[in-house]
PDB file of C-alpha atoms in Angstrom:
ATOM      1  CA  UNK A   1      93.482  43.502  -4.095  1.00  0.00           C
ATOM      2  CA  UNK A   2      90.958  45.057  -6.350  1.00  0.00           C
ATOM      3  CA  UNK A   3      91.218  44.214 -10.018  1.00  0.00           C
ATOM      4  CA  UNK A   4      92.845  46.822 -12.221  1.00  0.00           C
ATOM      5  CA  UNK A   5      90.635  45.761 -15.094  1.00  0.00           C
ATOM      6  CA  UNK A   6      87.506  47.921 -14.973  1.00  0.00           C
ATOM      7  CA  UNK A   7      84.708  48.374 -17.443  1.00  0.00           C
ATOM      8  CA  UNK A   8      84.607  51.354 -19.733  1.00  0.00           C
ATOM      9  CA  UNK A   9      81.166  52.204 -18.410  1.00  0.00           C
ATOM     10  CA  UNK A  10      82.482  52.686 -14.880  1.00  0.00           C
ATOM     11  CA  UNK A  11      84.984  55.346 -15.860  1.00  0.00           C
ATOM     12  CA  UNK A  12      83.816  56.686 -19.215  1.00  0.00           C
ATOM     13  CA  UNK A  13      82.757  60.085 -17.944  1.00  0.00           C
ATOM     14  CA  UNK A  14      85.840  60.800 -15.839  1.00  0.00           C
ATOM     15  CA  UNK A  15      88.272  59.393 -18.364  1.00  0.00           C
ATOM     16  CA  UNK A  16      86.811  61.441 -21.187  1.00  0.00           C
ATOM     17  CA  UNK A  17      87.009  64.572 -19.067  1.00  0.00           C
ATOM     18  CA  UNK A  18      90.649  63.924 -18.294  1.00  0.00           C
ATOM     19  CA  UNK A  19      91.642  63.226 -21.861  1.00  0.00           C
ATOM     20  CA  UNK A  20      89.273  65.476 -23.763  1.00  0.00           C
ATOM     21  CA  UNK A  21      92.147  67.697 -24.861  1.00  0.00           C
ATOM     22  CA  UNK A  22      94.289  64.731 -25.924  1.00  0.00           C
ATOM     23  CA  UNK A  23      92.088  62.949 -28.473  1.00  0.00           C
ATOM     24  CA  UNK A  24      94.314  61.089 -30.942  1.00  0.00           C
ATOM     25  CA  UNK A  25      97.319  62.981 -29.612  1.00  0.00           C
ATOM     26  CA  UNK A  26     100.707  61.274 -29.891  1.00  0.00           C
ATOM     27  CA  UNK A  27     103.684  61.484 -27.557  1.00  0.00           C
ATOM     28  CA  UNK A  28     106.873  59.869 -26.251  1.00  0.00           C
ATOM     29  CA  UNK A  29     107.541  58.871 -22.637  1.00  0.00           C
ATOM     30  CA  UNK A  30     110.486  59.602 -20.346  1.00  0.00           C
ATOM     31  CA  UNK A  31     110.802  57.906 -16.957  1.00  0.00           C
ATOM     32  CA  UNK A  32     112.064  59.495 -13.755  1.00  0.00           C
ATOM     33  CA  UNK A  33     112.328  58.316 -10.172  1.00  0.00           C
ATOM     34  CA  UNK A  34     113.862  54.959  -9.272  1.00  0.00           C
ATOM     35  CA  UNK A  35     114.819  54.478 -12.932  1.00  0.00           C
ATOM     36  CA  UNK A  36     115.208  57.066 -15.665  1.00  0.00           C
ATOM     37  CA  UNK A  37     115.400  57.348 -19.435  1.00  0.00           C
ATOM     38  CA  UNK A  38     113.185  57.268 -22.490  1.00  0.00           C
ATOM     39  CA  UNK A  39     110.730  54.434 -22.983  1.00  0.00           C
ATOM     40  CA  UNK A  40     111.752  52.163 -25.851  1.00  0.00           C
ATOM     41  CA  UNK A  41     109.964  49.222 -27.390  1.00  0.00           C
ATOM     42  CA  UNK A  42     110.841  45.669 -28.407  1.00  0.00           C
ATOM     43  CA  UNK A  43     109.583  44.378 -31.735  1.00  0.00           C
ATOM     44  CA  UNK A  44     106.916  42.344 -29.909  1.00  0.00           C
ATOM     45  CA  UNK A  45     105.496  45.483 -28.273  1.00  0.00           C
ATOM     46  CA  UNK A  46     107.015  45.260 -24.792  1.00  0.00           C
ATOM     47  CA  UNK A  47     107.785  48.742 -23.488  1.00  0.00           C
ATOM     48  CA  UNK A  48     111.038  49.143 -21.553  1.00  0.00           C
ATOM     49  CA  UNK A  49     113.049  51.700 -19.637  1.00  0.00           C
ATOM     50  CA  UNK A  50     116.849  51.674 -19.609  1.00  0.00           C
ATOM     51  CA  UNK A  51     117.560  49.472 -22.638  1.00  0.00           C
ATOM     52  CA  UNK A  52     119.539  51.869 -24.832  1.00  0.00           C
ATOM     53  CA  UNK A  53     119.533  49.430 -27.761  1.00  0.00           C
ATOM     54  CA  UNK A  54     115.831  50.144 -28.335  1.00  0.00           C
ATOM     55  CA  UNK A  55     114.322  52.904 -30.433  1.00  0.00           C
ATOM     56  CA  UNK A  56     112.142  55.452 -28.652  1.00  0.00           C
ATOM     57  CA  UNK A  57     108.515  54.314 -28.638  1.00  0.00           C
ATOM     58  CA  UNK A  58     105.637  56.500 -29.792  1.00  0.00           C
ATOM     59  CA  UNK A  59     102.170  56.323 -28.245  1.00  0.00           C
ATOM     60  CA  UNK A  60      98.822  57.908 -29.072  1.00  0.00           C
ATOM     61  CA  UNK A  61      95.989  58.457 -26.584  1.00  0.00           C
ATOM     62  CA  UNK A  62      92.302  58.611 -27.502  1.00  0.00           C
ATOM     63  CA  UNK A  63      89.423  60.397 -25.819  1.00  0.00           C
ATOM     64  CA  UNK A  64      88.307  57.175 -24.095  1.00  0.00           C
ATOM     65  CA  UNK A  65      91.650  56.893 -22.285  1.00  0.00           C
ATOM     66  CA  UNK A  66      93.025  54.078 -24.438  1.00  0.00           C
ATOM     67  CA  UNK A  67      96.528  54.041 -25.926  1.00  0.00           C
ATOM     68  CA  UNK A  68      97.947  52.624 -29.141  1.00  0.00           C
ATOM     69  CA  UNK A  69     101.588  52.591 -30.205  1.00  0.00           C
ATOM     70  CA  UNK A  70     103.199  53.965 -33.345  1.00  0.00           C
ATOM     71  CA  UNK A  71     102.419  50.711 -35.159  1.00  0.00           C
ATOM     72  CA  UNK A  72      98.726  50.906 -34.297  1.00  0.00           C
ATOM     73  CA  UNK A  73      98.869  48.090 -31.747  1.00  0.00           C
ATOM     74  CA  UNK A  74      96.572  48.278 -28.730  1.00  0.00           C
ATOM     75  CA  UNK A  75      98.382  48.875 -25.435  1.00  0.00           C
ATOM     76  CA  UNK A  76      97.201  46.633 -22.613  1.00  0.00           C
ATOM     77  CA  UNK A  77      98.053  45.500 -19.082  1.00  0.00           C
ATOM     78  CA  UNK A  78      98.844  41.815 -19.428  1.00  0.00           C
ATOM     79  CA  UNK A  79      97.616  39.557 -16.617  1.00  0.00           C
ATOM     80  CA  UNK A  80      98.618  38.565 -14.042  1.00  0.00           C
ATOM     81  CA  UNK A  81     101.483  41.084 -13.645  1.00  0.00           C
ATOM     82  CA  UNK A  82      99.797  44.106 -15.330  1.00  0.00           C
ATOM     83  CA  UNK A  83     102.753  44.633 -17.682  1.00  0.00           C
ATOM     84  CA  UNK A  84     102.250  47.631 -19.973  1.00  0.00           C
ATOM     85  CA  UNK A  85     102.788  46.437 -23.550  1.00  0.00           C
ATOM     86  CA  UNK A  86     101.210  46.841 -26.981  1.00  0.00           C
ATOM     87  CA  UNK A  87      99.939  43.788 -28.887  1.00  0.00           C
ATOM     88  CA  UNK A  88      98.810  43.393 -32.470  1.00  0.00           C
ATOM     89  CA  UNK A  89      95.034  42.970 -32.625  1.00  0.00           C
ATOM     90  CA  UNK A  90      94.547  43.706 -28.923  1.00  0.00           C
ATOM     91  CA  UNK A  91      91.754  45.963 -27.700  1.00  0.00           C
ATOM     92  CA  UNK A  92      93.572  48.776 -25.890  1.00  0.00           C
ATOM     93  CA  UNK A  93      93.061  49.186 -22.150  1.00  0.00           C
ATOM     94  CA  UNK A  94      91.055  52.262 -21.166  1.00  0.00           C
ATOM     95  CA  UNK A  95      91.655  54.291 -18.014  1.00  0.00           C
ATOM     96  CA  UNK A  96      94.794  56.197 -19.018  1.00  0.00           C
ATOM     97  CA  UNK A  97      95.024  59.972 -18.865  1.00  0.00           C
ATOM     98  CA  UNK A  98      97.583  62.766 -18.959  1.00  0.00           C
ATOM     99  CA  UNK A  99      97.792  65.198 -16.064  1.00  0.00           C
ATOM    100  CA  UNK A 100      98.173  68.969 -16.517  1.00  0.00           C
ATOM    101  CA  UNK A 101     101.810  68.581 -15.435  1.00  0.00           C
ATOM    102  CA  UNK A 102     102.384  66.122 -18.292  1.00  0.00           C
ATOM    103  CA  UNK A 103     102.455  62.838 -16.363  1.00  0.00           C
ATOM    104  CA  UNK A 104     100.883  59.678 -17.722  1.00  0.00           C
ATOM    105  CA  UNK A 105      98.321  58.303 -15.275  1.00  0.00           C
ATOM    106  CA  UNK A 106      96.346  55.086 -14.984  1.00  0.00           C
ATOM    107  CA  UNK A 107      93.089  55.347 -13.054  1.00  0.00           C
ATOM    108  CA  UNK A 108      94.252  58.619 -11.524  1.00  0.00           C
ATOM    109  CA  UNK A 109      97.664  57.422 -10.320  1.00  0.00           C
ATOM    110  CA  UNK A 110     100.947  58.594 -11.845  1.00  0.00           C
ATOM    111  CA  UNK A 111     102.989  55.880 -10.100  1.00  0.00           C
ATOM    112  CA  UNK A 112     104.236  52.974 -12.197  1.00  0.00           C
ATOM    113  CA  UNK A 113     106.676  50.170 -11.443  1.00  0.00           C
ATOM    114  CA  UNK A 114     109.860  49.586 -13.452  1.00  0.00           C
ATOM    115  CA  UNK A 115     110.988  45.996 -12.896  1.00  0.00           C
ATOM    116  CA  UNK A 116     114.262  44.325 -13.854  1.00  0.00           C
ATOM    117  CA  UNK A 117     114.243  42.048 -16.903  1.00  0.00           C
ATOM    118  CA  UNK A 118     117.883  40.962 -16.779  1.00  0.00           C
ATOM    119  CA  UNK A 119     118.288  42.008 -20.421  1.00  0.00           C
ATOM    120  CA  UNK A 120     120.483  44.968 -21.441  1.00  0.00           C
ATOM    121  CA  UNK A 121     119.659  46.860 -18.255  1.00  0.00           C
ATOM    122  CA  UNK A 122     116.033  47.105 -19.339  1.00  0.00           C
ATOM    123  CA  UNK A 123     113.021  47.346 -17.047  1.00  0.00           C
ATOM    124  CA  UNK A 124     109.465  46.417 -17.970  1.00  0.00           C
ATOM    125  CA  UNK A 125     106.656  48.745 -16.917  1.00  0.00           C
ATOM    126  CA  UNK A 126     103.924  47.472 -14.585  1.00  0.00           C
ATOM    127  CA  UNK A 127     100.988  48.995 -12.739  1.00  0.00           C
ATOM    128  CA  UNK A 128     100.478  46.693  -9.743  1.00  0.00           C
ATOM    129  CA  UNK A 129     103.093  45.194  -7.383  1.00  0.00           C
ATOM    130  CA  UNK A 130     103.299  41.401  -7.544  1.00  0.00           C
ATOM    131  CA  UNK A 131     105.385  38.725  -5.866  1.00  0.00           C
ATOM    132  CA  UNK A 132     105.966  37.322  -9.365  1.00  0.00           C
ATOM    133  CA  UNK A 133     108.045  40.354 -10.348  1.00  0.00           C
ATOM    134  CA  UNK A 134     111.754  40.876  -9.811  1.00  0.00           C
ATOM    135  CA  UNK A 135     113.335  43.947  -8.268  1.00  0.00           C
ATOM    136  CA  UNK A 136     111.121  46.949  -8.922  1.00  0.00           C
ATOM    137  CA  UNK A 137     111.386  50.689  -8.388  1.00  0.00           C
ATOM    138  CA  UNK A 138     108.723  53.379  -8.551  1.00  0.00           C
ATOM    139  CA  UNK A 139     108.771  55.717 -11.540  1.00  0.00           C
ATOM    140  CA  UNK A 140     106.721  58.443 -13.152  1.00  0.00           C
ATOM    141  CA  UNK A 141     106.285  58.675 -16.921  1.00  0.00           C
ATOM    142  CA  UNK A 142     106.316  62.157 -18.454  1.00  0.00           C
ATOM    143  CA  UNK A 143     104.937  62.876 -21.914  1.00  0.00           C
ATOM    144  CA  UNK A 144     106.557  65.314 -24.326  1.00  0.00           C
ATOM    145  CA  UNK A 145     103.208  66.612 -25.615  1.00  0.00           C
ATOM    146  CA  UNK A 146      99.428  66.295 -25.155  1.00  0.00           C
ATOM    147  CA  UNK A 147      99.157  67.653 -21.591  1.00  0.00           C
ATOM    148  CA  UNK A 148      95.745  69.332 -21.086  1.00  0.00           C
ATOM    149  CA  UNK A 149      95.309  72.728 -19.484  1.00  0.00           C
ATOM    150  CA  UNK A 150      94.553  72.775 -15.771  1.00  0.00           C
ATOM    151  CA  UNK A 151      91.018  73.993 -16.365  1.00  0.00           C
ATOM    152  CA  UNK A 152      90.023  70.754 -18.114  1.00  0.00           C
ATOM    153  CA  UNK A 153      90.727  68.544 -15.110  1.00  0.00           C
ATOM    154  CA  UNK A 154      87.670  67.805 -12.934  1.00  0.00           C
ATOM    155  CA  UNK A 155      88.141  68.474  -9.242  1.00  0.00           C
ATOM    156  CA  UNK A 156      86.527  65.343  -7.847  1.00  0.00           C
ATOM    157  CA  UNK A 157      85.808  62.781 -10.546  1.00  0.00           C
ATOM    158  CA  UNK A 158      89.249  61.258 -11.068  1.00  0.00           C
ATOM    159  CA  UNK A 159      89.234  57.542 -10.200  1.00  0.00           C
ATOM    160  CA  UNK A 160      91.647  56.491  -7.498  1.00  0.00           C
ATOM    161  CA  UNK A 161      94.513  54.061  -7.878  1.00  0.00           C
ATOM    162  CA  UNK A 162      93.806  50.430  -7.046  1.00  0.00           C
ATOM    163  CA  UNK A 163      97.448  49.463  -6.517  1.00  0.00           C
ATOM    164  CA  UNK A 164      98.999  49.474  -3.045  1.00  0.00           C
ATOM    165  CA  UNK A 165     100.182  53.025  -2.448  1.00  0.00           C
ATOM    166  CA  UNK A 166     103.711  53.946  -1.468  1.00  0.00           C
ATOM    167  CA  UNK A 167     102.539  57.172   0.129  1.00  0.00           C
ATOM    168  CA  UNK A 168     101.352  56.931   3.719  1.00  0.00           C
ATOM    169  CA  UNK A 169      97.839  57.866   4.794  1.00  0.00           C
ATOM    170  CA  UNK A 170      95.803  57.094   7.879  1.00  0.00           C
ATOM    171  CA  UNK A 171      94.840  53.436   8.037  1.00  0.00           C
ATOM    172  CA  UNK A 172      96.799  52.231   5.018  1.00  0.00           C
ATOM    173  CA  UNK A 173     100.245  51.605   6.504  1.00  0.00           C
ATOM    174  CA  UNK A 174     102.113  49.834   9.290  1.00  0.00           C
ATOM    175  CA  UNK A 175     104.955  51.485  11.177  1.00  0.00           C
ATOM    176  CA  UNK A 176     107.713  49.229  12.602  1.00  0.00           C
ATOM    177  CA  UNK A 177     106.932  48.545  16.257  1.00  0.00           C
ATOM    178  CA  UNK A 178     110.498  47.557  17.045  1.00  0.00           C
ATOM    179  CA  UNK A 179     113.811  48.464  15.409  1.00  0.00           C
ATOM    180  CA  UNK A 180     116.805  46.460  16.613  1.00  0.00           C
ATOM    181  CA  UNK A 181     120.407  47.120  15.496  1.00  0.00           C
ATOM    182  CA  UNK A 182     122.895  44.236  15.621  1.00  0.00           C
ATOM    183  CA  UNK A 183     126.659  44.536  15.194  1.00  0.00           C
ATOM    184  CA  UNK A 184     129.065  41.826  14.051  1.00  0.00           C
ATOM    185  CA  UNK A 185     131.836  43.672  15.918  1.00  0.00           C
ATOM    186  CA  UNK A 186     129.921  43.128  19.160  1.00  0.00           C
ATOM    187  CA  UNK A 187     128.168  39.831  18.422  1.00  0.00           C
ATOM    188  CA  UNK A 188     126.890  39.228  21.960  1.00  0.00           C
ATOM    189  CA  UNK A 189     125.710  42.763  22.733  1.00  0.00           C
ATOM    190  CA  UNK A 190     121.972  43.468  22.776  1.00  0.00           C
ATOM    191  CA  UNK A 191     121.591  47.134  21.901  1.00  0.00           C
ATOM    192  CA  UNK A 192     117.850  47.120  22.502  1.00  0.00           C
ATOM    193  CA  UNK A 193     115.272  49.162  20.680  1.00  0.00           C
ATOM    194  CA  UNK A 194     116.234  52.095  18.495  1.00  0.00           C
ATOM    195  CA  UNK A 195     114.413  54.928  16.751  1.00  0.00           C
ATOM    196  CA  UNK A 196     116.937  54.783  13.904  1.00  0.00           C
ATOM    197  CA  UNK A 197     117.637  52.361  11.116  1.00  0.00           C
ATOM    198  CA  UNK A 198     121.347  51.870  10.585  1.00  0.00           C
ATOM    199  CA  UNK A 199     123.374  50.014   7.960  1.00  0.00           C
ATOM    200  CA  UNK A 200     127.188  49.939   7.939  1.00  0.00           C
ATOM    201  CA  UNK A 201     129.901  47.418   7.147  1.00  0.00           C
ATOM    202  CA  UNK A 202     129.201  45.712  10.508  1.00  0.00           C
ATOM    203  CA  UNK A 203     125.770  46.954  11.640  1.00  0.00           C
ATOM    204  CA  UNK A 204     122.412  45.836  10.266  1.00  0.00           C
ATOM    205  CA  UNK A 205     118.896  46.681  11.452  1.00  0.00           C
ATOM    206  CA  UNK A 206     115.900  44.436  12.113  1.00  0.00           C
ATOM    207  CA  UNK A 207     112.361  45.828  11.812  1.00  0.00           C
ATOM    208  CA  UNK A 208     109.334  44.160  13.462  1.00  0.00           C
ATOM    209  CA  UNK A 209     105.850  44.796  12.063  1.00  0.00           C
ATOM    210  CA  UNK A 210     102.622  43.754  13.807  1.00  0.00           C
ATOM    211  CA  UNK A 211     100.018  42.955  11.153  1.00  0.00           C
ATOM    212  CA  UNK A 212      96.444  43.517  12.460  1.00  0.00           C
ATOM    213  CA  UNK A 213      93.818  40.804  12.100  1.00  0.00           C
ATOM    214  CA  UNK A 214      91.760  43.348  10.180  1.00  0.00           C
ATOM    215  CA  UNK A 215      94.273  43.049   7.317  1.00  0.00           C
ATOM    216  CA  UNK A 216      93.173  39.487   6.558  1.00  0.00           C
ATOM    217  CA  UNK A 217      92.710  39.012   2.825  1.00  0.00           C
ATOM    218  CA  UNK A 218      94.630  42.163   1.956  1.00  0.00           C
ATOM    219  CA  UNK A 219      97.949  42.681   0.198  1.00  0.00           C
ATOM    220  CA  UNK A 220     100.999  44.070   1.979  1.00  0.00           C
ATOM    221  CA  UNK A 221     103.685  46.102   0.264  1.00  0.00           C
ATOM    222  CA  UNK A 222     107.113  46.457   1.950  1.00  0.00           C
ATOM    223  CA  UNK A 223     108.538  49.809   0.839  1.00  0.00           C
ATOM    224  CA  UNK A 224     111.613  51.861   1.639  1.00  0.00           C
ATOM    225  CA  UNK A 225     110.987  55.600   1.422  1.00  0.00           C
ATOM    226  CA  UNK A 226     114.064  57.816   1.057  1.00  0.00           C
ATOM    227  CA  UNK A 227     113.307  61.520   0.454  1.00  0.00           C
ATOM    228  CA  UNK A 228     115.822  64.267  -0.115  1.00  0.00           C
ATOM    229  CA  UNK A 229     117.318  65.562   3.141  1.00  0.00           C
ATOM    230  CA  UNK A 230     116.310  69.136   2.279  1.00  0.00           C
ATOM    231  CA  UNK A 231     112.646  68.069   2.210  1.00  0.00           C
ATOM    232  CA  UNK A 232     112.642  66.544   5.702  1.00  0.00           C
ATOM    233  CA  UNK A 233     110.867  68.463   8.467  1.00  0.00           C
ATOM    234  CA  UNK A 234     111.186  66.263  11.573  1.00  0.00           C
ATOM    235  CA  UNK A 235     113.840  63.719  10.608  1.00  0.00           C
ATOM    236  CA  UNK A 236     117.317  63.503   9.144  1.00  0.00           C
ATOM    237  CA  UNK A 237     119.825  60.989   7.826  1.00  0.00           C
ATOM    238  CA  UNK A 238     123.475  60.447   6.985  1.00  0.00           C
ATOM    239  CA  UNK A 239     124.328  58.520   3.838  1.00  0.00           C
ATOM    240  CA  UNK A 240     127.476  57.570   1.947  1.00  0.00           C
ATOM    241  CA  UNK A 241     128.813  54.722  -0.170  1.00  0.00           C
ATOM    242  CA  UNK A 242     127.309  52.925  -3.149  1.00  0.00           C
ATOM    243  CA  UNK A 243     123.794  52.623  -1.683  1.00  0.00           C
ATOM    244  CA  UNK A 244     123.562  48.838  -2.036  1.00  0.00           C
ATOM    245  CA  UNK A 245     121.403  47.246   0.657  1.00  0.00           C
ATOM    246  CA  UNK A 246     120.206  43.665   1.043  1.00  0.00           C
ATOM    247  CA  UNK A 247     116.705  43.053   2.355  1.00  0.00           C
ATOM    248  CA  UNK A 248     115.532  39.766   3.837  1.00  0.00           C
ATOM    249  CA  UNK A 249     112.533  38.371   5.674  1.00  0.00           C
ATOM    250  CA  UNK A 250     113.455  36.693   8.951  1.00  0.00           C
ATOM    251  CA  UNK A 251     112.198  33.390  10.336  1.00  0.00           C
ATOM    252  CA  UNK A 252     110.759  35.076  13.433  1.00  0.00           C
ATOM    253  CA  UNK A 253     110.512  38.460  15.101  1.00  0.00           C
ATOM    254  CA  UNK A 254     113.354  40.111  16.989  1.00  0.00           C
ATOM    255  CA  UNK A 255     113.220  41.078  20.679  1.00  0.00           C
ATOM    256  CA  UNK A 256     115.029  43.654  22.794  1.00  0.00           C
ATOM    257  CA  UNK A 257     117.462  40.847  23.701  1.00  0.00           C
ATOM    258  CA  UNK A 258     118.384  40.108  20.089  1.00  0.00           C
ATOM    259  CA  UNK A 259     122.098  40.224  19.270  1.00  0.00           C
ATOM    260  CA  UNK A 260     124.108  39.551  16.147  1.00  0.00           C
ATOM    261  CA  UNK A 261     124.863  36.096  17.519  1.00  0.00           C
ATOM    262  CA  UNK A 262     121.279  35.030  18.287  1.00  0.00           C
ATOM    263  CA  UNK A 263     119.433  37.016  15.603  1.00  0.00           C
ATOM    264  CA  UNK A 264     116.692  35.117  13.724  1.00  0.00           C
ATOM    265  CA  UNK A 265     117.803  33.435  10.527  1.00  0.00           C
ATOM    266  CA  UNK A 266     116.731  34.622   7.101  1.00  0.00           C
ATOM    267  CA  UNK A 267     113.714  32.779   5.716  1.00  0.00           C
ATOM    268  CA  UNK A 268     113.610  34.649   2.395  1.00  0.00           C
ATOM    269  CA  UNK A 269     116.210  36.756   0.616  1.00  0.00           C
ATOM    270  CA  UNK A 270     114.342  39.698  -0.912  1.00  0.00           C
ATOM    271  CA  UNK A 271     117.335  40.821  -2.973  1.00  0.00           C
ATOM    272  CA  UNK A 272     119.661  43.803  -3.186  1.00  0.00           C
ATOM    273  CA  UNK A 273     118.431  47.315  -3.927  1.00  0.00           C
ATOM    274  CA  UNK A 274     120.600  50.337  -4.693  1.00  0.00           C
ATOM    275  CA  UNK A 275     119.038  53.244  -2.838  1.00  0.00           C
ATOM    276  CA  UNK A 276     119.545  56.975  -3.336  1.00  0.00           C
ATOM    277  CA  UNK A 277     117.832  60.040  -1.838  1.00  0.00           C
ATOM    278  CA  UNK A 278     114.680  61.284  -3.529  1.00  0.00           C
ATOM    279  CA  UNK A 279     113.308  57.857  -4.403  1.00  0.00           C
ATOM    280  CA  UNK A 280     110.874  55.236  -3.120  1.00  0.00           C
ATOM    281  CA  UNK A 281     111.541  51.520  -3.488  1.00  0.00           C
ATOM    282  CA  UNK A 282     109.198  48.515  -3.569  1.00  0.00           C
ATOM    283  CA  UNK A 283     111.024  45.754  -1.690  1.00  0.00           C
ATOM    284  CA  UNK A 284     108.402  42.996  -1.636  1.00  0.00           C
ATOM    285  CA  UNK A 285     104.686  42.343  -2.091  1.00  0.00           C
ATOM    286  CA  UNK A 286     102.880  39.553  -0.239  1.00  0.00           C
ATOM    287  CA  UNK A 287      99.579  38.483   1.283  1.00  0.00           C
ATOM    288  CA  UNK A 288      99.238  40.166   4.667  1.00  0.00           C
ATOM    289  CA  UNK A 289      99.848  37.596   7.463  1.00  0.00           C
ATOM    290  CA  UNK A 290      96.979  38.906   9.587  1.00  0.00           C
ATOM    291  CA  UNK A 291      97.480  38.674  13.332  1.00  0.00           C
ATOM    292  CA  UNK A 292     101.195  37.913  13.068  1.00  0.00           C
ATOM    293  CA  UNK A 293     104.407  39.765  13.878  1.00  0.00           C
ATOM    294  CA  UNK A 294     106.912  39.631  11.030  1.00  0.00           C
ATOM    295  CA  UNK A 295     110.476  40.896  10.783  1.00  0.00           C
ATOM    296  CA  UNK A 296     112.739  42.161   8.024  1.00  0.00           C
ATOM    297  CA  UNK A 297     116.451  42.933   8.018  1.00  0.00           C
ATOM    298  CA  UNK A 298     118.404  45.629   6.183  1.00  0.00           C
ATOM    299  CA  UNK A 299     122.121  44.944   5.805  1.00  0.00           C
ATOM    300  CA  UNK A 300     125.048  46.135   3.748  1.00  0.00           C
ATOM    301  CA  UNK A 301     125.471  44.700   0.257  1.00  0.00           C
ATOM    302  CA  UNK A 302     128.336  46.976  -0.781  1.00  0.00           C
ATOM    303  CA  UNK A 303     129.914  50.066   0.775  1.00  0.00           C
ATOM    304  CA  UNK A 304     126.770  51.682   2.174  1.00  0.00           C
ATOM    305  CA  UNK A 305     126.849  53.711   5.382  1.00  0.00           C
ATOM    306  CA  UNK A 306     123.303  54.785   6.299  1.00  0.00           C
ATOM    307  CA  UNK A 307     121.744  56.141   9.487  1.00  0.00           C
ATOM    308  CA  UNK A 308     118.174  57.499   9.420  1.00  0.00           C
ATOM    309  CA  UNK A 309     115.500  58.450  11.933  1.00  0.00           C
ATOM    310  CA  UNK A 310     112.403  56.380  11.071  1.00  0.00           C
ATOM    311  CA  UNK A 311     109.561  58.892  10.744  1.00  0.00           C
ATOM    312  CA  UNK A 312     106.064  58.849   9.251  1.00  0.00           C
ATOM    313  CA  UNK A 313     105.692  62.643   9.341  1.00  0.00           C
ATOM    314  CA  UNK A 314     105.701  64.163   5.835  1.00  0.00           C
ATOM    315  CA  UNK A 315     107.780  63.373   3.982  1.00  0.00           C
ATOM    316  CA  UNK A 316     108.104  59.912   5.568  1.00  0.00           C
ATOM    317  CA  UNK A 317     111.470  58.159   5.695  1.00  0.00           C
ATOM    318  CA  UNK A 318     112.267  54.531   6.423  1.00  0.00           C
ATOM    319  CA  UNK A 319     110.872  51.027   6.059  1.00  0.00           C
ATOM    320  CA  UNK A 320     107.067  50.733   6.068  1.00  0.00           C
ATOM    321  CA  UNK A 321     104.334  48.322   5.037  1.00  0.00           C
ATOM    322  CA  UNK A 322     101.445  49.756   3.033  1.00  0.00           C
ATOM    323  CA  UNK A 323      98.197  47.807   2.881  1.00  0.00           C
ATOM    324  CA  UNK A 324      95.475  47.543   0.242  1.00  0.00           C
TER     325      UNK A 324
END
């Protein structure tokens, strides 16, 4: 994965163009997407979403795309997890901008990760997926001021995101090559391949992914994409219950003969995620096992009843692996 830490010289022209209308402009942030709420700040400068015990944080952006907080501390992306926080005496990270629609961006991308801290319901803000992080969801951060007019945004000079995308484009994603439902009510029945992913109180779904040899040395991002039903063009879904789903990596791939009874065992529990329509979820990030077939299972972790047609047509729905 490419480093997120780039020199000012590489992006000075584009960053200044994007933020030329926001020199020394101050704002507050509100998150939406997989997590929502105002961005607060701990006394040590960590910025968090969802911790209602924290005061709302203030930030100021300069013409070089760097941000400081209300206390004058430089806001940085701490290695190795690229956590967005503001430290006393730190040189602020450049590369930030504000879009005409009022979204905070880093290197041209408005997608950030909000990852569980286990403290007061708070989530830290990160830029790049990492296996060192806990459960994460994708969010956007909207400013309450400082958005430039559309005419100030260059048409082709915005730097692209260096984090694994959650949107699908040609060549950057893997579609499941086999989807196998298994049912504890019929433990010895092999239902064979399916075009749908299904999760109920008794049914879980196994997804096989073939990772090309060309992905050697790259990072893989397991994501679950769940758009609003009204936005779907060629797919549909039914959904009820609390939305809790457990994801796990399996010890080997499934086959068309796989049943509940002989299904591969779990080799890694990837945790529970509460899904809801209109959101995208980062399940896991890992080094791509080039040339291998790997399998993941979705099963009920609460009262979820979900049935969806896996589809990569816009807007995509289902379990995918993006590659960067």
